[in-house]
């Protein structure tokens, strides 16, 4: 039987997290969009002003995945929620329960912090992930469309 452990990430995990981020981007056919450096990960996840947290998933003592999350807020509920920014498990560890263990750990964090919900996004073509999420009871949000301002467009809008 495989031993799965979930632990809080530390600054020493920055290179590992960046490797997992890059692997995830390759899987999502967006490797060219990863511009983060190890220094960026160290500062944004572990710096003094961070509001973001990360977990490392280990299978038999070897790091096989990670999750990055932060807390958001619902004015309608008057409660916080937990937003899962990224969840990734290495291909060789998929099917061993690592992804489910990460999500269960996040659910426990959310419940312990009195959060009303856990939310995340998945690419519409990622059928294995969609099937996995539905198998644990997660429901897709189809009434909302995500929008983003970023890069130069964000800067231009902020300065106009």
CSV table of N, CA and C in Angstrom, one decimal:
chain,number,residue,atom,x,y,z
A,1,UNK,N,0.8,-1.2,0.0
A,1,UNK,CA,0.0,0.0,0.0
A,1,UNK,C,0.9,1.3,0.0
A,2,UNK,N,0.5,2.2,-0.8
A,2,UNK,CA,1.3,3.5,-0.9
A,2,UNK,C,1.0,4.4,0.2
A,3,UNK,N,2.0,5.1,0.7
A,3,UNK,CA,1.9,6.0,1.8
A,3,UNK,C,1.8,7.4,1.2
A,4,UNK,N,0.7,8.1,1.3
A,4,UNK,CA,0.5,9.5,0.8
A,4,UNK,C,0.6,10.4,2.0
A,5,UNK,N,1.4,11.4,1.9
A,5,UNK,CA,1.5,12.5,2.9
A,5,UNK,C,1.4,13.8,2.3
A,6,UNK,N,0.7,14.7,2.9
A,6,UNK,CA,0.5,16.1,2.5
A,6,UNK,C,1.1,17.0,3.5
A,7,UNK,N,2.0,17.9,3.1
A,7,UNK,CA,2.6,18.8,4.0
A,7,UNK,C,2.6,20.2,3.5
A,8,UNK,N,2.7,21.2,4.4
A,8,UNK,CA,2.8,22.6,4.0
A,8,UNK,C,4.1,22.7,3.2
A,9,UNK,N,4.1,23.5,2.1
A,9,UNK,CA,5.3,23.8,1.4
A,9,UNK,C,6.1,24.8,2.2
A,10,UNK,N,7.4,24.8,2.0
A,10,UNK,CA,8.3,25.8,2.6
A,10,UNK,C,9.2,26.4,1.5
A,11,UNK,N,9.9,27.4,1.8
A,11,UNK,CA,10.7,28.2,0.8
A,11,UNK,C,11.7,27.2,0.1
A,12,UNK,N,12.1,26.2,0.8
A,12,UNK,CA,13.0,25.2,0.2
A,12,UNK,C,12.4,24.4,-0.9
A,13,UNK,N,11.1,24.5,-1.0
A,13,UNK,CA,10.3,23.8,-2.1
A,13,UNK,C,10.1,24.6,-3.3
A,14,UNK,N,10.7,25.8,-3.3
A,14,UNK,CA,10.4,26.8,-4.5
A,14,UNK,C,10.8,26.2,-5.8
A,15,UNK,N,12.0,25.6,-5.9
A,15,UNK,CA,12.4,25.0,-7.2
A,15,UNK,C,11.5,23.8,-7.6
A,16,UNK,N,11.1,23.0,-6.6
A,16,UNK,CA,10.2,21.9,-6.9
A,16,UNK,C,8.8,22.4,-7.3
A,17,UNK,N,8.3,23.4,-6.7
A,17,UNK,CA,7.0,24.0,-7.1
A,17,UNK,C,7.1,24.6,-8.5
A,18,UNK,N,8.2,25.2,-8.8
A,18,UNK,CA,8.4,25.8,-10.2
A,18,UNK,C,8.5,24.6,-11.2
A,19,UNK,N,9.1,23.5,-10.8
A,19,UNK,CA,9.1,22.4,-11.7
A,19,UNK,C,7.7,21.8,-12.0
A,20,UNK,N,6.9,21.7,-10.9
A,20,UNK,CA,5.6,21.2,-11.1
A,20,UNK,C,4.7,22.2,-11.9
A,21,UNK,N,4.9,23.5,-11.7
A,21,UNK,CA,4.2,24.5,-12.4
A,21,UNK,C,4.5,24.3,-13.9
A,22,UNK,N,5.8,24.1,-14.2
A,22,UNK,CA,6.2,24.0,-15.6
A,22,UNK,C,5.6,22.7,-16.2
A,23,UNK,N,5.6,21.6,-15.4
A,23,UNK,CA,5.0,20.3,-15.9
A,23,UNK,C,3.5,20.5,-16.2
A,24,UNK,N,2.8,21.2,-15.3
A,24,UNK,CA,1.4,21.5,-15.5
A,24,UNK,C,1.2,22.3,-16.7
A,25,UNK,N,2.0,23.3,-16.9
A,25,UNK,CA,1.9,24.2,-18.1
A,25,UNK,C,2.1,23.3,-19.4
A,26,UNK,N,3.0,22.4,-19.4
A,26,UNK,CA,3.3,21.6,-20.5
A,26,UNK,C,2.0,20.7,-20.8
A,27,UNK,N,1.5,20.1,-19.8
A,27,UNK,CA,0.3,19.3,-19.9
A,27,UNK,C,-0.9,20.2,-20.5
A,28,UNK,N,-1.0,21.4,-20.1
A,28,UNK,CA,-2.0,22.3,-20.5
A,28,UNK,C,-1.7,23.0,-21.8
A,29,UNK,N,-0.6,22.6,-22.5
A,29,UNK,CA,-0.1,23.2,-23.7
A,29,UNK,C,0.1,24.7,-23.6
A,30,UNK,N,0.7,25.1,-22.5
A,30,UNK,CA,0.9,26.5,-22.3
A,30,UNK,C,2.3,26.8,-21.7
A,31,UNK,N,3.3,26.0,-22.0
A,31,UNK,CA,4.6,26.1,-21.3
A,31,UNK,C,5.2,27.5,-21.6
A,32,UNK,N,4.9,28.0,-22.8
A,32,UNK,CA,5.4,29.4,-23.1
A,32,UNK,C,4.9,30.5,-22.3
A,33,UNK,N,3.8,30.2,-21.5
A,33,UNK,CA,3.2,31.3,-20.6
A,33,UNK,C,3.9,31.3,-19.3
A,34,UNK,N,4.7,30.3,-18.9
A,34,UNK,CA,5.3,30.3,-17.6
A,34,UNK,C,6.6,31.2,-17.7
A,35,UNK,N,6.4,32.4,-17.0
A,35,UNK,CA,7.6,33.3,-16.9
A,35,UNK,C,8.1,33.4,-15.5
A,36,UNK,N,7.4,32.7,-14.5
A,36,UNK,CA,7.9,32.8,-13.1
A,36,UNK,C,9.3,32.2,-13.0
A,37,UNK,N,10.0,32.7,-12.1
A,37,UNK,CA,11.4,32.2,-11.7
A,37,UNK,C,11.3,31.6,-10.3
A,38,UNK,N,12.3,30.9,-9.9
A,38,UNK,CA,12.4,30.4,-8.5
A,38,UNK,C,12.3,31.6,-7.6
A,39,UNK,N,13.0,32.7,-7.9
A,39,UNK,CA,12.9,33.9,-7.0
A,39,UNK,C,11.4,34.4,-6.9
A,40,UNK,N,10.7,34.4,-8.0
A,40,UNK,CA,9.3,34.8,-8.0
A,40,UNK,C,8.5,33.9,-7.1
A,41,UNK,N,8.7,32.6,-7.2
A,41,UNK,CA,8.0,31.6,-6.3
A,41,UNK,C,8.3,31.9,-4.8
A,42,UNK,N,9.6,32.1,-4.6
A,42,UNK,CA,10.0,32.3,-3.2
A,42,UNK,C,9.3,33.5,-2.6
A,43,UNK,N,9.3,34.6,-3.4
A,43,UNK,CA,8.7,35.9,-2.9
A,43,UNK,C,7.2,35.8,-2.8
A,44,UNK,N,6.6,35.3,-3.8
A,44,UNK,CA,5.1,35.3,-3.9
A,44,UNK,C,4.5,34.3,-3.0
A,45,UNK,N,5.1,33.2,-2.8
A,45,UNK,CA,4.5,32.1,-1.9
A,45,UNK,C,5.0,32.2,-0.5
A,46,UNK,N,6.2,32.7,-0.3
A,46,UNK,CA,6.8,32.6,1.1
A,46,UNK,C,7.3,33.9,1.6
A,47,UNK,N,7.1,35.0,0.8
A,47,UNK,CA,7.5,36.3,1.3
A,47,UNK,C,6.6,36.8,2.4
A,48,UNK,N,7.0,37.9,3.1
A,48,UNK,CA,6.3,38.4,4.2
A,48,UNK,C,4.9,38.9,3.9
A,49,UNK,N,4.6,39.3,2.7
A,49,UNK,CA,3.2,39.8,2.4
A,49,UNK,C,2.3,38.8,1.7
A,50,UNK,N,2.7,37.6,1.6
A,50,UNK,CA,1.9,36.6,0.9
A,50,UNK,C,0.6,36.3,1.6
A,51,UNK,N,-0.4,36.0,0.8
A,51,UNK,CA,-1.7,35.6,1.2
A,51,UNK,C,-2.0,34.2,0.6
A,52,UNK,N,-1.0,33.7,0.0
A,52,UNK,CA,-1.1,32.4,-0.8
A,52,UNK,C,-0.3,31.3,-0.1
A,53,UNK,N,-0.9,30.1,-0.2
A,53,UNK,CA,-0.2,29.0,0.5
A,53,UNK,C,-0.1,27.8,-0.5
A,54,UNK,N,0.9,26.9,-0.2
A,54,UNK,CA,1.1,25.8,-1.0
A,54,UNK,C,1.3,24.5,-0.2
A,55,UNK,N,0.9,23.4,-0.8
A,55,UNK,CA,1.0,22.1,-0.2
A,55,UNK,C,1.9,21.2,-1.1
A,56,UNK,N,2.6,20.3,-0.6
A,56,UNK,CA,3.4,19.3,-1.3
A,56,UNK,C,2.8,17.9,-1.0
A,57,UNK,N,2.6,17.2,-2.0
A,57,UNK,CA,2.1,15.8,-1.8
A,57,UNK,C,3.2,14.8,-2.1
A,58,UNK,N,3.4,13.9,-1.1
A,58,UNK,CA,4.5,12.9,-1.2
A,58,UNK,C,3.9,11.5,-1.3
A,59,UNK,N,4.4,10.7,-2.1
A,59,UNK,CA,4.0,9.3,-2.2
A,59,UNK,C,5.2,8.5,-1.9
A,60,UNK,N,5.2,7.7,-0.8
A,60,UNK,CA,6.3,6.9,-0.4
A,60,UNK,C,7.6,7.8,-0.2
A,61,UNK,N,7.4,9.0,0.3
A,61,UNK,CA,8.5,9.9,0.6
A,61,UNK,C,9.0,10.7,-0.6
A,62,UNK,N,8.4,10.5,-1.8
A,62,UNK,CA,8.9,11.3,-3.0
A,62,UNK,C,7.8,12.3,-3.3
A,63,UNK,N,8.2,13.5,-3.6
A,63,UNK,CA,7.3,14.6,-4.0
A,63,UNK,C,6.7,14.3,-5.3
A,64,UNK,N,5.3,14.2,-5.4
A,64,UNK,CA,4.7,13.8,-6.7
A,64,UNK,C,3.6,14.9,-7.1
A,65,UNK,N,3.4,15.9,-6.3
A,65,UNK,CA,2.4,16.9,-6.7
A,65,UNK,C,2.4,18.0,-5.7
A,66,UNK,N,1.5,19.0,-6.1
A,66,UNK,CA,1.4,20.2,-5.3
A,66,UNK,C,0.0,20.8,-5.5
A,67,UNK,N,-0.3,21.7,-4.6
A,67,UNK,CA,-1.5,22.6,-4.7
A,67,UNK,C,-1.1,23.9,-4.2
A,68,UNK,N,-1.7,25.0,-4.8
A,68,UNK,CA,-1.5,26.3,-4.4
A,68,UNK,C,-2.9,26.9,-4.2
A,69,UNK,N,-3.1,27.6,-3.1
A,69,UNK,CA,-4.5,28.1,-2.8
A,69,UNK,C,-4.4,29.4,-2.0
A,70,UNK,N,-5.5,30.1,-2.0
A,70,UNK,CA,-5.7,31.3,-1.2
A,70,UNK,C,-7.2,31.4,-0.8
A,71,UNK,N,-7.5,32.3,0.1
A,71,UNK,CA,-8.8,32.5,0.6
A,71,UNK,C,-9.5,33.6,-0.1
A,72,UNK,N,-10.7,33.4,-0.6
A,72,UNK,CA,-11.5,34.5,-1.2
A,72,UNK,C,-12.7,34.8,-0.3
A,73,UNK,N,-13.6,35.6,-0.8
A,73,UNK,CA,-14.7,36.0,0.0
A,73,UNK,C,-16.0,36.1,-0.8
A,74,UNK,N,-17.1,35.6,-0.3
A,74,UNK,CA,-18.4,35.8,-0.9
A,74,UNK,C,-19.3,36.7,-0.1
A,75,UNK,N,-19.6,37.8,-0.7
A,75,UNK,CA,-20.5,38.8,-0.1
A,75,UNK,C,-21.9,38.2,0.1
A,76,UNK,N,-22.3,37.4,-0.8
A,76,UNK,CA,-23.7,36.8,-0.7
A,76,UNK,C,-23.8,35.9,0.5
A,77,UNK,N,-22.7,35.1,0.7
A,77,UNK,CA,-22.7,34.2,1.9
A,77,UNK,C,-22.2,34.8,3.1
A,78,UNK,N,-21.5,35.9,3.0
A,78,UNK,CA,-20.8,36.5,4.2
A,78,UNK,C,-19.8,35.6,4.8
A,79,UNK,N,-19.1,34.8,3.9
A,79,UNK,CA,-18.1,33.9,4.4
A,79,UNK,C,-17.0,33.8,3.4
A,80,UNK,N,-15.9,33.4,3.9
A,80,UNK,CA,-14.7,33.1,3.1
A,80,UNK,C,-14.9,31.8,2.3
A,81,UNK,N,-14.1,31.7,1.3
A,81,UNK,CA,-14.0,30.4,0.6
A,81,UNK,C,-12.5,30.1,0.3
A,82,UNK,N,-12.2,29.0,-0.1
A,82,UNK,CA,-10.9,28.6,-0.5
A,82,UNK,C,-10.8,28.4,-2.0
A,83,UNK,N,-9.9,29.2,-2.6
A,83,UNK,CA,-9.8,29.1,-4.1
A,83,UNK,C,-8.5,28.3,-4.4
A,84,UNK,N,-8.7,27.2,-5.1
A,84,UNK,CA,-7.5,26.3,-5.5
A,84,UNK,C,-7.0,26.9,-6.8
A,85,UNK,N,-5.9,27.5,-6.8
A,85,UNK,CA,-5.3,28.0,-8.0
A,85,UNK,C,-4.7,26.9,-8.9
A,86,UNK,N,-3.9,26.0,-8.3
A,86,UNK,CA,-3.3,24.9,-9.1
A,86,UNK,C,-3.3,23.7,-8.3
A,87,UNK,N,-3.6,22.6,-8.9
A,87,UNK,CA,-3.4,21.2,-8.4
A,87,UNK,C,-2.8,20.4,-9.4
A,88,UNK,N,-1.7,19.7,-9.1
A,88,UNK,CA,-1.0,18.9,-10.1
A,88,UNK,C,-0.4,17.7,-9.4
A,89,UNK,N,-0.5,16.6,-10.1
A,89,UNK,CA,0.1,15.3,-9.7
A,89,UNK,C,0.9,14.8,-10.9
A,90,UNK,N,2.1,14.4,-10.7
A,90,UNK,CA,2.9,13.9,-11.8
A,90,UNK,C,2.3,12.7,-12.4
A,91,UNK,N,2.4,12.5,-13.7
A,91,UNK,CA,1.8,11.4,-14.4
A,91,UNK,C,2.0,10.1,-13.8
A,92,UNK,N,3.2,9.8,-13.4
A,92,UNK,CA,3.5,8.4,-12.8
A,92,UNK,C,2.8,8.2,-11.5
A,93,UNK,N,2.3,9.2,-10.9
A,93,UNK,CA,1.6,9.0,-9.6
A,93,UNK,C,0.1,9.1,-9.7
A,94,UNK,N,-0.4,9.4,-10.9
A,94,UNK,CA,-1.9,9.5,-11.1
A,94,UNK,C,-2.5,8.1,-10.9
A,95,UNK,N,-3.6,8.2,-10.3
A,95,UNK,CA,-4.4,6.9,-10.0
A,95,UNK,C,-4.0,6.3,-8.6
A,96,UNK,N,-3.0,6.9,-7.9
A,96,UNK,CA,-2.6,6.4,-6.6
A,96,UNK,C,-3.3,7.0,-5.5
A,97,UNK,N,-4.2,8.0,-5.8
A,97,UNK,CA,-4.9,8.7,-4.7
A,97,UNK,C,-4.3,10.0,-4.3
A,98,UNK,N,-3.3,10.5,-4.9
A,98,UNK,CA,-2.6,11.7,-4.5
A,98,UNK,C,-3.5,12.9,-4.8
A,99,UNK,N,-4.1,13.0,-5.9
A,99,UNK,CA,-5.0,14.1,-6.2
A,99,UNK,C,-6.2,14.2,-5.2
A,100,UNK,N,-6.8,13.1,-4.9
A,100,UNK,CA,-7.9,13.0,-4.0
A,100,UNK,C,-7.4,13.4,-2.6
A,101,UNK,N,-6.2,13.0,-2.2
A,101,UNK,CA,-5.6,13.3,-0.9
A,101,UNK,C,-5.4,14.8,-0.8
A,102,UNK,N,-4.9,15.4,-1.9
A,102,UNK,CA,-4.7,16.9,-1.9
A,102,UNK,C,-6.0,17.6,-1.7
A,103,UNK,N,-7.0,17.2,-2.5
A,103,UNK,CA,-8.4,17.9,-2.4
A,103,UNK,C,-9.0,17.6,-1.0
A,104,UNK,N,-8.9,16.5,-0.5
A,104,UNK,CA,-9.4,16.2,0.9
A,104,UNK,C,-8.7,17.1,1.9
A,105,UNK,N,-7.4,17.2,1.8
A,105,UNK,CA,-6.7,18.0,2.7
A,105,UNK,C,-7.1,19.5,2.6
A,106,UNK,N,-7.3,20.0,1.4
A,106,UNK,CA,-7.8,21.3,1.2
A,106,UNK,C,-9.2,21.5,1.8
A,107,UNK,N,-10.1,20.5,1.6
A,107,UNK,CA,-11.4,20.5,2.1
A,107,UNK,C,-11.4,20.6,3.7
A,108,UNK,N,-10.5,19.9,4.3
A,108,UNK,CA,-10.3,20.0,5.7
A,108,UNK,C,-9.9,21.4,6.2
A,109,UNK,N,-9.0,22.0,5.4
A,109,UNK,CA,-8.5,23.3,5.7
A,109,UNK,C,-9.7,24.3,5.6
A,110,UNK,N,-10.5,24.1,4.6
A,110,UNK,CA,-11.6,25.0,4.3
A,110,UNK,C,-12.6,24.9,5.5
A,111,UNK,N,-12.9,23.7,5.9
A,111,UNK,CA,-13.9,23.4,7.0
A,111,UNK,C,-13.3,24.0,8.3
A,112,UNK,N,-12.0,23.8,8.5
A,112,UNK,CA,-11.5,24.3,9.8
A,112,UNK,C,-11.4,25.8,9.9
A,113,UNK,N,-11.4,26.5,8.7
A,113,UNK,CA,-11.4,28.0,8.6
A,113,UNK,C,-12.8,28.5,8.4
A,114,UNK,N,-13.9,27.7,8.6
A,114,UNK,CA,-15.3,28.1,8.4
A,114,UNK,C,-15.6,28.6,7.0
A,115,UNK,N,-14.9,28.1,6.0
A,115,UNK,CA,-15.2,28.5,4.6
A,115,UNK,C,-16.5,27.8,4.2
A,116,UNK,N,-17.2,28.4,3.3
A,116,UNK,CA,-18.4,27.9,2.8
A,116,UNK,C,-18.2,27.0,1.6
A,117,UNK,N,-17.1,27.2,0.9
A,117,UNK,CA,-16.9,26.5,-0.4
A,117,UNK,C,-15.4,26.4,-0.8
A,118,UNK,N,-15.1,25.5,-1.6
A,118,UNK,CA,-13.8,25.4,-2.3
A,118,UNK,C,-14.1,25.4,-3.8
A,119,UNK,N,-13.4,26.3,-4.5
A,119,UNK,CA,-13.6,26.5,-5.9
A,119,UNK,C,-12.3,26.4,-6.7
A,120,UNK,N,-12.4,26.0,-7.9
A,120,UNK,CA,-11.3,26.0,-8.8
A,120,UNK,C,-11.8,26.0,-10.3
A,121,UNK,N,-10.9,26.1,-11.2
A,121,UNK,CA,-11.2,26.1,-12.6
A,121,UNK,C,-10.5,24.9,-13.3
A,122,UNK,N,-11.1,24.4,-14.3
A,122,UNK,CA,-10.5,23.4,-15.1
A,122,UNK,C,-10.7,23.7,-16.6
A,123,UNK,N,-9.7,23.4,-17.4
A,123,UNK,CA,-9.8,23.6,-18.8
A,123,UNK,C,-10.9,22.7,-19.4
A,124,UNK,N,-11.7,23.2,-20.3
A,124,UNK,CA,-12.9,22.5,-20.8
A,124,UNK,C,-12.5,21.2,-21.5
A,125,UNK,N,-11.3,21.1,-22.0
A,125,UNK,CA,-10.9,19.9,-22.7
A,125,UNK,C,-10.2,18.8,-21.8
A,126,UNK,N,-10.0,19.1,-20.6
A,126,UNK,CA,-9.3,18.2,-19.7
A,126,UNK,C,-10.3,17.2,-19.1
A,127,UNK,N,-10.7,16.3,-19.9
A,127,UNK,CA,-11.7,15.3,-19.5
A,127,UNK,C,-11.3,14.4,-18.3
A,128,UNK,N,-10.1,14.0,-18.3
A,128,UNK,CA,-9.7,13.2,-17.1
A,128,UNK,C,-9.9,13.9,-15.8
A,129,UNK,N,-9.5,15.2,-15.8
A,129,UNK,CA,-9.7,16.0,-14.5
A,129,UNK,C,-11.2,16.3,-14.3
A,130,UNK,N,-12.0,16.6,-15.3
A,130,UNK,CA,-13.4,16.8,-15.1
A,130,UNK,C,-14.1,15.6,-14.5
A,131,UNK,N,-13.8,14.4,-15.1
A,131,UNK,CA,-14.3,13.2,-14.6
A,131,UNK,C,-13.9,12.9,-13.1
A,132,UNK,N,-12.7,13.2,-12.8
A,132,UNK,CA,-12.2,13.0,-11.4
A,132,UNK,C,-12.9,14.0,-10.5
A,133,UNK,N,-13.1,15.2,-10.9
A,133,UNK,CA,-13.7,16.2,-10.0
A,133,UNK,C,-15.2,15.8,-9.8
A,134,UNK,N,-15.9,15.4,-10.9
A,134,UNK,CA,-17.3,15.0,-10.7
A,134,UNK,C,-17.4,13.7,-9.9
A,135,UNK,N,-16.4,12.8,-9.9
A,135,UNK,CA,-16.4,11.6,-9.1
A,135,UNK,C,-16.4,11.9,-7.6
A,136,UNK,N,-15.9,13.0,-7.2
A,136,UNK,CA,-15.9,13.4,-5.8
A,136,UNK,C,-17.0,14.3,-5.4
A,137,UNK,N,-17.9,14.5,-6.3
A,137,UNK,CA,-19.1,15.3,-6.1
A,137,UNK,C,-19.1,16.8,-6.4
A,138,UNK,N,-17.9,17.2,-7.0
A,138,UNK,CA,-17.8,18.6,-7.4
A,138,UNK,C,-18.8,18.9,-8.6
A,139,UNK,N,-19.3,20.1,-8.7
A,139,UNK,CA,-20.2,20.4,-9.7
A,139,UNK,C,-19.6,21.6,-10.5
A,140,UNK,N,-19.8,21.6,-11.9
A,140,UNK,CA,-19.3,22.7,-12.7
A,140,UNK,C,-20.1,23.9,-12.5
A,141,UNK,N,-19.5,25.1,-12.6
A,141,UNK,CA,-20.2,26.3,-12.6
A,141,UNK,C,-20.3,26.8,-14.0
A,142,UNK,N,-21.5,26.7,-14.5
A,142,UNK,CA,-21.7,27.0,-15.9
A,142,UNK,C,-22.4,28.3,-16.1
A,143,UNK,N,-22.8,29.0,-15.1
A,143,UNK,CA,-23.6,30.2,-15.2
A,143,UNK,C,-22.6,31.4,-15.2
A,144,UNK,N,-21.4,31.2,-14.9
A,144,UNK,CA,-20.4,32.3,-14.8
A,144,UNK,C,-19.3,32.2,-15.9
A,145,UNK,N,-18.9,33.3,-16.4
A,145,UNK,CA,-17.8,33.3,-17.4
A,145,UNK,C,-16.7,34.1,-16.8
A,146,UNK,N,-15.5,33.5,-16.7
A,146,UNK,CA,-14.3,34.2,-16.2
A,146,UNK,C,-13.8,35.2,-17.1
A,147,UNK,N,-13.3,36.3,-16.5
A,147,UNK,CA,-12.7,37.4,-17.3
A,147,UNK,C,-11.3,37.7,-16.6
A,148,UNK,N,-10.5,38.3,-17.4
A,148,UNK,CA,-9.1,38.6,-16.9
A,148,UNK,C,-8.6,39.9,-17.6
A,149,UNK,N,-8.0,40.7,-16.8
A,149,UNK,CA,-7.1,41.8,-17.2
A,149,UNK,C,-5.7,41.4,-16.8
A,150,UNK,N,-4.8,41.5,-17.8
A,150,UNK,CA,-3.4,41.1,-17.4
A,150,UNK,C,-2.4,41.9,-18.3
A,151,UNK,N,-1.2,41.9,-17.8
A,151,UNK,CA,-0.1,42.4,-18.6
A,151,UNK,C,-0.3,43.9,-18.9
A,152,UNK,N,0.0,44.2,-20.2
A,152,UNK,CA,0.0,45.6,-20.7
A,152,UNK,C,-1.5,46.1,-20.6
A,153,UNK,N,-2.4,45.3,-20.9
A,153,UNK,CA,-3.8,45.7,-20.9
A,153,UNK,C,-4.2,46.1,-19.5
A,154,UNK,N,-3.8,45.4,-18.5
A,154,UNK,CA,-4.0,45.8,-17.1
A,154,UNK,C,-3.4,47.1,-16.8
A,155,UNK,N,-2.1,47.2,-17.1
A,155,UNK,CA,-1.4,48.5,-16.8
A,155,UNK,C,-2.0,49.6,-17.6
A,156,UNK,N,-2.4,49.5,-18.8
A,156,UNK,CA,-3.0,50.6,-19.6
A,156,UNK,C,-4.3,51.0,-18.9
A,157,UNK,N,-5.1,50.0,-18.5
A,157,UNK,CA,-6.4,50.3,-17.9
A,157,UNK,C,-6.2,51.0,-16.6
A,158,UNK,N,-5.3,50.6,-15.8
A,158,UNK,CA,-5.0,51.2,-14.5
A,158,UNK,C,-4.5,52.6,-14.6
A,159,UNK,N,-3.8,52.9,-15.7
A,159,UNK,CA,-3.2,54.2,-15.8
A,159,UNK,C,-4.0,55.2,-16.8
A,160,UNK,N,-5.2,54.8,-17.2
A,160,UNK,CA,-5.9,55.7,-18.1
A,160,UNK,C,-6.9,56.6,-17.3
